[in-house]
CSV table of C-alpha atoms and ligand atoms in Angstrom, one decimal:
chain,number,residue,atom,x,y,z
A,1,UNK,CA,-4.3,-7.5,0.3
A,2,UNK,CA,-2.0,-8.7,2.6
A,3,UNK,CA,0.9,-8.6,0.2
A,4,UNK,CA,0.0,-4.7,-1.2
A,5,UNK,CA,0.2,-3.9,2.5
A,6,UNK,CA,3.7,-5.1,3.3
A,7,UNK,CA,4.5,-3.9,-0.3
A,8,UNK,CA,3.2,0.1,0.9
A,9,UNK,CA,5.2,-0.3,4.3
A,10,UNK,CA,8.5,-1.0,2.8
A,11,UNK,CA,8.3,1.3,0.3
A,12,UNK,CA,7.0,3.6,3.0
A,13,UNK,CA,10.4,3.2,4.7
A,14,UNK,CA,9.6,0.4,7.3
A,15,UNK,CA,12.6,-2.0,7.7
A,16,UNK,CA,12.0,-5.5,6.7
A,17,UNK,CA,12.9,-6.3,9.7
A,18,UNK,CA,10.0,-5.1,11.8
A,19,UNK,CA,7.7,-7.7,9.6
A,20,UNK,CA,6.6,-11.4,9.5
A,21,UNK,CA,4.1,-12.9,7.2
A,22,UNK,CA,2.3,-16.0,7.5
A,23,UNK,CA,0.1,-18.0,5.0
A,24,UNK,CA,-1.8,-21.2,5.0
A,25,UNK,CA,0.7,-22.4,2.2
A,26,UNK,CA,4.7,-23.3,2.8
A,27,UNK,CA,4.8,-21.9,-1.1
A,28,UNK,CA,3.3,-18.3,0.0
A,29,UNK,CA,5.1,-18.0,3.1
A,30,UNK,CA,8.4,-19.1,0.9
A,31,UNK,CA,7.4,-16.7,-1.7
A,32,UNK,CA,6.5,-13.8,-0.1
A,33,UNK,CA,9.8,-13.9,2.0
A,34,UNK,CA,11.7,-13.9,-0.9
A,35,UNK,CA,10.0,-11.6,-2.7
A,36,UNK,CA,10.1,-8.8,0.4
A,37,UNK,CA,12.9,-9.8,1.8
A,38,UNK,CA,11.3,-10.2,5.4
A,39,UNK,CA,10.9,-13.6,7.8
A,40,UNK,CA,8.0,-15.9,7.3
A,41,UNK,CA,6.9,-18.9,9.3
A,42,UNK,CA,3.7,-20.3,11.0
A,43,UNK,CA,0.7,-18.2,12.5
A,44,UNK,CA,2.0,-18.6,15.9
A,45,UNK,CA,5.8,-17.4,15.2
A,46,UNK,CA,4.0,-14.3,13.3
A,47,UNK,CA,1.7,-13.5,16.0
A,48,UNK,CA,4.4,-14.4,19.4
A,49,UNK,CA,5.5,-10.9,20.4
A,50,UNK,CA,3.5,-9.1,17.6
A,51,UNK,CA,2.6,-5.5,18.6
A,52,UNK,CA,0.5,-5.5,15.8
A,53,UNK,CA,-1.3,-8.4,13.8
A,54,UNK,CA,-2.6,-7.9,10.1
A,55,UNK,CA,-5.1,-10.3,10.0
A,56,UNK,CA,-6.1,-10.5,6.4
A,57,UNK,CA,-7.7,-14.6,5.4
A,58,UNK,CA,-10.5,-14.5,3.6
A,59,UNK,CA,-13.7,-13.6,5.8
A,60,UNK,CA,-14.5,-17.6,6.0
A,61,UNK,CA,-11.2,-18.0,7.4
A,62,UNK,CA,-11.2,-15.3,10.2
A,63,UNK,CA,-12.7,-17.5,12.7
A,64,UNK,CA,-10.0,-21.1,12.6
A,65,UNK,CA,-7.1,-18.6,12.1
A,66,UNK,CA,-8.1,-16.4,15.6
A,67,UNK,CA,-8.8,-19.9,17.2
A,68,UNK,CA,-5.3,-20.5,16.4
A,69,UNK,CA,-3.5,-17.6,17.1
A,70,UNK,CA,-5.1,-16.8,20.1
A,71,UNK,CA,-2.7,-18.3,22.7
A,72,UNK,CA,0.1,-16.3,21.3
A,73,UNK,CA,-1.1,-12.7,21.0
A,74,UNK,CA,-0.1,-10.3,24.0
A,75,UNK,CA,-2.7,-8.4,25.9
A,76,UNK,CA,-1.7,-5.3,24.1
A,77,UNK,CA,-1.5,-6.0,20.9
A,78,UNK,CA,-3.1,-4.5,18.3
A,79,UNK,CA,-5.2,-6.4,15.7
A,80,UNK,CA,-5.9,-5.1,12.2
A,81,UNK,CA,-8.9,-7.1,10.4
A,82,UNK,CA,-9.4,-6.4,6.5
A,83,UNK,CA,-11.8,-9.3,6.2
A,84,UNK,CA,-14.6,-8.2,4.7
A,85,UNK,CA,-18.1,-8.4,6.6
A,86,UNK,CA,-16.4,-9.6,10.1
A,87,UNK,CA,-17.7,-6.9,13.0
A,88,UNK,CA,-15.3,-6.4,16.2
A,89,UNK,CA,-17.5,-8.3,18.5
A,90,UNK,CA,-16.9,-11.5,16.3
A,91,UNK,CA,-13.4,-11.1,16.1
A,92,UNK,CA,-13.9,-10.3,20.4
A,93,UNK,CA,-15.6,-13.5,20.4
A,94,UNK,CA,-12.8,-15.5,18.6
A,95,UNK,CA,-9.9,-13.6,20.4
A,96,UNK,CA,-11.1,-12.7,24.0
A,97,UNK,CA,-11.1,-8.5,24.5
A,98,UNK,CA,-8.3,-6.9,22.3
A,99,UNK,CA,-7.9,-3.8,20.6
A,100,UNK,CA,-9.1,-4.2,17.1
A,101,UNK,CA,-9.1,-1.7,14.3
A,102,UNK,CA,-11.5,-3.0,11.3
A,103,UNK,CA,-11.3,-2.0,8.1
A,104,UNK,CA,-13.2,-1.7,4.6
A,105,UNK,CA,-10.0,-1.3,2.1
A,106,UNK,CA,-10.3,-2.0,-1.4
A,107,UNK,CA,-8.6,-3.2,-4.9
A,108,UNK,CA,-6.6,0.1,-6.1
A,109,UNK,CA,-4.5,-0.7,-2.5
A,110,UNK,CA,-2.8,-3.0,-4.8
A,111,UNK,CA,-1.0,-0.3,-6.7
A,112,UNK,CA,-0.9,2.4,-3.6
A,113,UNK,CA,-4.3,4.3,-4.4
A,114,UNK,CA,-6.6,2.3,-2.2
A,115,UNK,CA,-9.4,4.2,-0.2
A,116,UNK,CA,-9.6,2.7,3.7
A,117,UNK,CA,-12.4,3.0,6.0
A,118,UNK,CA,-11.5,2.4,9.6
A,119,UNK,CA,-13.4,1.9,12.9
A,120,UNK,CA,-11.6,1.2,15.8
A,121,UNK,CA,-13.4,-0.5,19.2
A,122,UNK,CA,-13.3,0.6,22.7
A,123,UNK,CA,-10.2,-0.9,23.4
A,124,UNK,CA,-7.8,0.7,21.1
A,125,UNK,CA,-5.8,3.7,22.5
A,126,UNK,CA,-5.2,6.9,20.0
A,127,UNK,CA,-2.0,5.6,19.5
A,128,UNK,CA,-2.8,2.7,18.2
A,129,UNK,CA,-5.8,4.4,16.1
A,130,UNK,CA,-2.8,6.0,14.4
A,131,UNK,CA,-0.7,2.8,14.0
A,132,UNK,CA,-3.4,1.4,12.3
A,133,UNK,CA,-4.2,4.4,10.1
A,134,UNK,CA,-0.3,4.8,8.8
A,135,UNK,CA,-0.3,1.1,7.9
A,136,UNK,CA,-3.3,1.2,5.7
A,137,UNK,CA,-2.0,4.9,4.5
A,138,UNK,CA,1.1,2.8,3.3
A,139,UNK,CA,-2.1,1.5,0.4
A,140,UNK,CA,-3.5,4.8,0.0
A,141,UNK,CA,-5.8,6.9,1.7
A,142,UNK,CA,-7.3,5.5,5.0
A,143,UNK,CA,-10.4,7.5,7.5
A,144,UNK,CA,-12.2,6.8,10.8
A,145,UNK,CA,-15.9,6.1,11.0
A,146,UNK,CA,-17.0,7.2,14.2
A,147,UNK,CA,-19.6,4.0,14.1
A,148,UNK,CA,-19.1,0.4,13.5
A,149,UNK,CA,-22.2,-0.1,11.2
A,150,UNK,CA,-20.9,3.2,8.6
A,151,UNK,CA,-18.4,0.6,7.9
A,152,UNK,CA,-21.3,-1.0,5.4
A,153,UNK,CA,-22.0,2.8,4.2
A,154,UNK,CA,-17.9,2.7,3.6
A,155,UNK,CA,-18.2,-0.2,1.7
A,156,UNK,CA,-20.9,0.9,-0.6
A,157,UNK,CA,-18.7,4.3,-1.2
A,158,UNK,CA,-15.4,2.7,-1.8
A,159,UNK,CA,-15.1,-0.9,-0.9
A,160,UNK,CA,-17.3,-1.7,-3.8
A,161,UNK,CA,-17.0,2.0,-5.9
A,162,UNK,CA,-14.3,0.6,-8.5
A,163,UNK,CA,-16.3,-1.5,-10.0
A,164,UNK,CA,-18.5,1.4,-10.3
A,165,UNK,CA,-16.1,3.2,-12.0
A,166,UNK,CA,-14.9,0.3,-14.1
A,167,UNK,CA,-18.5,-0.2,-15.6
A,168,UNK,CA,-18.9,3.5,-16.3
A,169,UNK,CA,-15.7,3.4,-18.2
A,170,UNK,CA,-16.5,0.2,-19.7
A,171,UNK,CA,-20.1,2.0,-20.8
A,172,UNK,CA,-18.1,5.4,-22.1
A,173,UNK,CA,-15.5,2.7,-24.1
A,174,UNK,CA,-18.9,1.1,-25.6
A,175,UNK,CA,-20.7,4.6,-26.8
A,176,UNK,CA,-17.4,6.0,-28.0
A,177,UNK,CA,-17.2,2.8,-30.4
A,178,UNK,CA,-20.7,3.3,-31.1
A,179,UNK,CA,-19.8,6.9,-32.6
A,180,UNK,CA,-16.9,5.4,-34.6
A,181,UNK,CA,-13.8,5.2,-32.6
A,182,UNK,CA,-11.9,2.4,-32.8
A,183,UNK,CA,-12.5,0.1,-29.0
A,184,UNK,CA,-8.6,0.8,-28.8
A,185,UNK,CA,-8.9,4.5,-29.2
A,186,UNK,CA,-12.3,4.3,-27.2
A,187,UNK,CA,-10.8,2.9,-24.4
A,188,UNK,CA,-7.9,4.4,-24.3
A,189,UNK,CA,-9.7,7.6,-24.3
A,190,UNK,CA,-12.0,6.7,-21.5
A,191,UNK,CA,-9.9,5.3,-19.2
A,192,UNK,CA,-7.7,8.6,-19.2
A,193,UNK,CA,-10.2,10.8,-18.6
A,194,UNK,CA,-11.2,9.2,-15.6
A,195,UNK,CA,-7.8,9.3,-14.1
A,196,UNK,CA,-7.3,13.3,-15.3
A,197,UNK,CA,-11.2,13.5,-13.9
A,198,UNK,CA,-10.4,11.9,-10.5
A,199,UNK,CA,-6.8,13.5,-10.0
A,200,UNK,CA,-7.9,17.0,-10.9
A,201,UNK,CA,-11.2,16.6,-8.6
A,202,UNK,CA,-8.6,15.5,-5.7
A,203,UNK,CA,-5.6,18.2,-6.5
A,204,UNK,CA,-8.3,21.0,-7.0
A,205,UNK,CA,-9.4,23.3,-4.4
A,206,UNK,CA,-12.6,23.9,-6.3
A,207,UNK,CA,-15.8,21.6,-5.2
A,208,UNK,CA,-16.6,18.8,-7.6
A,209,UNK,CA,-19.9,20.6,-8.5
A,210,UNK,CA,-18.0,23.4,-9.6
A,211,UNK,CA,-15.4,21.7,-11.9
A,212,UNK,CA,-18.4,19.8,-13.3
A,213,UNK,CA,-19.6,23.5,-14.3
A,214,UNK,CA,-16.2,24.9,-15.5
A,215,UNK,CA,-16.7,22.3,-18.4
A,216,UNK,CA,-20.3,22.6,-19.1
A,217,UNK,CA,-21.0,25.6,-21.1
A,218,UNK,CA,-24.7,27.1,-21.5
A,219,UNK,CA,-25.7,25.4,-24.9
A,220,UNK,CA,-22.7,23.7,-25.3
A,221,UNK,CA,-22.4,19.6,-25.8
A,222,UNK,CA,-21.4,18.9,-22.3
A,223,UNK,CA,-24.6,20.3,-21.1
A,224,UNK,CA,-26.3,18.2,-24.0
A,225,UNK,CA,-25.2,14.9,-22.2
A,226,UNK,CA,-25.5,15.8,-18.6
A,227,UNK,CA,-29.0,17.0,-19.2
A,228,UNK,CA,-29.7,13.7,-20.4
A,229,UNK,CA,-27.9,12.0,-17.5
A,230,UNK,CA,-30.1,14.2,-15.2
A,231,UNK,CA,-33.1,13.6,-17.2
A,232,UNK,CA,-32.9,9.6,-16.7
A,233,UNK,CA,-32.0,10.0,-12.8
A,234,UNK,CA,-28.5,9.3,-13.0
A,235,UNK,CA,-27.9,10.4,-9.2
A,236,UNK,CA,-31.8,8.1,-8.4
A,237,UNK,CA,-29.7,5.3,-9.8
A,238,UNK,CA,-26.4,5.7,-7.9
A,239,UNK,CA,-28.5,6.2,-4.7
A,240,UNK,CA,-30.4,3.1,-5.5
A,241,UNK,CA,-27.4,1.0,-6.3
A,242,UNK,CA,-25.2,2.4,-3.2
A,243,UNK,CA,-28.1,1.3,-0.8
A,244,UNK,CA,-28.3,-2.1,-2.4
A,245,UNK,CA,-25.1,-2.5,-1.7
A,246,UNK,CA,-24.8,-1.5,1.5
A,247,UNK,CA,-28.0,-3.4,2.8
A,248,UNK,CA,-26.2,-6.5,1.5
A,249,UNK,CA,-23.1,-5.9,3.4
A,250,UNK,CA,-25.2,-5.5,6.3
A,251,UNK,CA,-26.7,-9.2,6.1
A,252,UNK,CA,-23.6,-10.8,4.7
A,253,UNK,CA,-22.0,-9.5,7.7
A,254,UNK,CA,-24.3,-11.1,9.9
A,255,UNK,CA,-24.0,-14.4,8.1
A,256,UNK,CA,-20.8,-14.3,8.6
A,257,UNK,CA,-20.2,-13.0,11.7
A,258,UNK,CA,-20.1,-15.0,15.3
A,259,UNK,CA,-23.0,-13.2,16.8
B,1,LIG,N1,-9.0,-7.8,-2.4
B,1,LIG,C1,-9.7,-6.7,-2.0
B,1,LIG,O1,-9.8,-5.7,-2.7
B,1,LIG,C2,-10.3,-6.6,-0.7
B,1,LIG,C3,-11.1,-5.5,-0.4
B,1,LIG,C4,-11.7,-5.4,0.8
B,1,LIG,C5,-11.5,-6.4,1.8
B,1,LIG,N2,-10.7,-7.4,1.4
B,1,LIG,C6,-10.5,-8.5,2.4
B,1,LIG,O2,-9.1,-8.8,2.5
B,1,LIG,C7,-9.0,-10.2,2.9
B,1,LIG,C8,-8.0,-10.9,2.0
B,1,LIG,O3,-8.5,-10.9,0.7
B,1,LIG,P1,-7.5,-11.2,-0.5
B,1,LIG,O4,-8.2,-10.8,-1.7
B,1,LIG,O5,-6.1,-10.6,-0.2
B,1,LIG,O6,-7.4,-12.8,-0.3
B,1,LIG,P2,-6.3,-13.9,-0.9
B,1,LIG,O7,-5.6,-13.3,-2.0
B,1,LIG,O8,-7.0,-15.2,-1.0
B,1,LIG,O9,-5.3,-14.0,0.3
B,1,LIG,C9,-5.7,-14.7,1.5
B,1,LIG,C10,-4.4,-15.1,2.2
B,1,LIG,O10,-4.8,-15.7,3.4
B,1,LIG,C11,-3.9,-16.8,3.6
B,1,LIG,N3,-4.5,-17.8,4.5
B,1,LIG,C12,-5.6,-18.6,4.2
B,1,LIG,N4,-5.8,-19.4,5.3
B,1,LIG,C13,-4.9,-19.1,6.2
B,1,LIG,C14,-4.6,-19.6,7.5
B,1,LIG,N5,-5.3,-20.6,8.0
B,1,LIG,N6,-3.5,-19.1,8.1
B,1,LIG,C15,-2.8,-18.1,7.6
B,1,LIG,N7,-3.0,-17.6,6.4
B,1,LIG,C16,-4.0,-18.1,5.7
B,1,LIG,C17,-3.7,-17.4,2.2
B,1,LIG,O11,-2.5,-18.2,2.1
B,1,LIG,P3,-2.2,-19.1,0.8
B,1,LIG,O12,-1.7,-18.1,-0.2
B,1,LIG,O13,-1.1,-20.0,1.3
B,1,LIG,O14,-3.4,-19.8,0.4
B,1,LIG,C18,-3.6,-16.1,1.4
B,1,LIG,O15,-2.2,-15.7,1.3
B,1,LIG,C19,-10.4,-10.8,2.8
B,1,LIG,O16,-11.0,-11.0,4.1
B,1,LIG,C20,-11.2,-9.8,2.1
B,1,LIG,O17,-12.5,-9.7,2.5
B,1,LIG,C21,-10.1,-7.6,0.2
């Protein structure tokens, strides 16, 4: 995450110089400078100075790492957190009061077409909000939550949502074969008209329910299968699966967190 970040800055304009990276490992500190072109060192030379820290360890990390950089972050510095399932007031806990912006990003930041949800505590000033928005926009597409717990409600929509997507094309490639095609041609097929799906939903000014009309003609075969998707409670599913997910961010963020 970390590295599609810095990636999306530089190629966002950023000068390398306004960066550092840190890692637990000499080998990623070594090869991430090299590969950005940026300085790299310890936790402490990242964060001495910082007006902004990127603090993306894995979640069962979060807690040594703030221990350790604590000493060296200035009052008004701004911390980012992209660890999944770690709520401001544990971060607080680990770091004394600070202005922290968390956020639910996901796997397509990795190729600049990640979807961001943001919540930023009481201490962060609208400046900052928008620090923090243009450095997860450098990944994609990043938006505020005005409450700290729609943060699990993010996650369910687009923290997990690829892997929805994935297993719906993964289920079109498998029927597609079924009728005949070859899994190549299947596939192929499948995975393209997701992308033409989702870009012409997002460039379109029509609503979604619309477009889905525009191609479903009155006894045509689109309206075949999406009366049999309505039939077995397509959208039931989805609802079902969504909150699943979301109540299981809420207790693995309490798990993790401090509190
Ligand atoms: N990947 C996603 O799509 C996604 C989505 C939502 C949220 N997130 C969140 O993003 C965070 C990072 O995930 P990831 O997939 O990018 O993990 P990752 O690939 O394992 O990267 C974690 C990085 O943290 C570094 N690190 C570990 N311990 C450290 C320490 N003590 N001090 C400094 N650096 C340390 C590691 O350094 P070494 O390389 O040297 O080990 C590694 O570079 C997680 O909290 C995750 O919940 C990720």
């Amino acid at each position: 995450m970390a590295k599609a970040i810095i990636a999306g800055l530089l190629s966002s304009g950023l000068s390398p110089a306004r960066l550092y990276a840190s890692a637990a490992s000499d080998k990623t500190r070594t090869d991430v400078a090299k590969r950005f072109g940026i300085a790299s060192g310890s936790n402490s030379d990242a964060c001495d100075g910082a007006d902004v820290i990127v603090l993306a360890v894995k979640p069962q990390r979060l807690e040594h790492v703030c221990v350790e950089i604590q000493p060296h972050i200035k009052p008004n510095t701004l911390i980012i957190s992209v660890a999944a399932g770690i709520d401001c007031a544990s971060i607080e806990t680990w770091l004394g009061d600070h202005a922290i912006v968390r956020c639910m990003p996901n796997t397509p930041s990795s190729i600049g077409m990640g979807a961001a949800g943001l919540f930023a505590n009481h201490s962060v000033t609208e400046q900052q909000k928008q620090t923090a928005q243009r450095i997860l926009e450098a990944v994609g597409v990043a938006m505020y939550v005005d409450s700290e717990p729609l943060i699990d409600a993010v996650t369910a929509v687009s923290g997990s949502g690829p892997a929805y997507f994935f297993l719906f094309i993964e289920a079109m490639a498998d029927a597609g074969e079924q009728l005949g095609l070859s899994r190549e041609v299947a596939s192929a097929l499948a995975k393209q008209t997701a992308l033409g799906a989702s870009s012409l939903a997002k460039q379109s000014e029509t609503d979604i329910q619309q477009l889905r009309k525009n191609v479903t003609s009155p006894k045509g075969t689109t309206e075949q299968a999406i009366m049999s998707f309505e039939k077995n409670d397509l959208r039931g599913l989805v609802t079902q699966a969504m909150q699943a997910c979301a109540s299981r961010a809420k207790s693995l963020s309490n798990e993790l967190g401090a509190n």
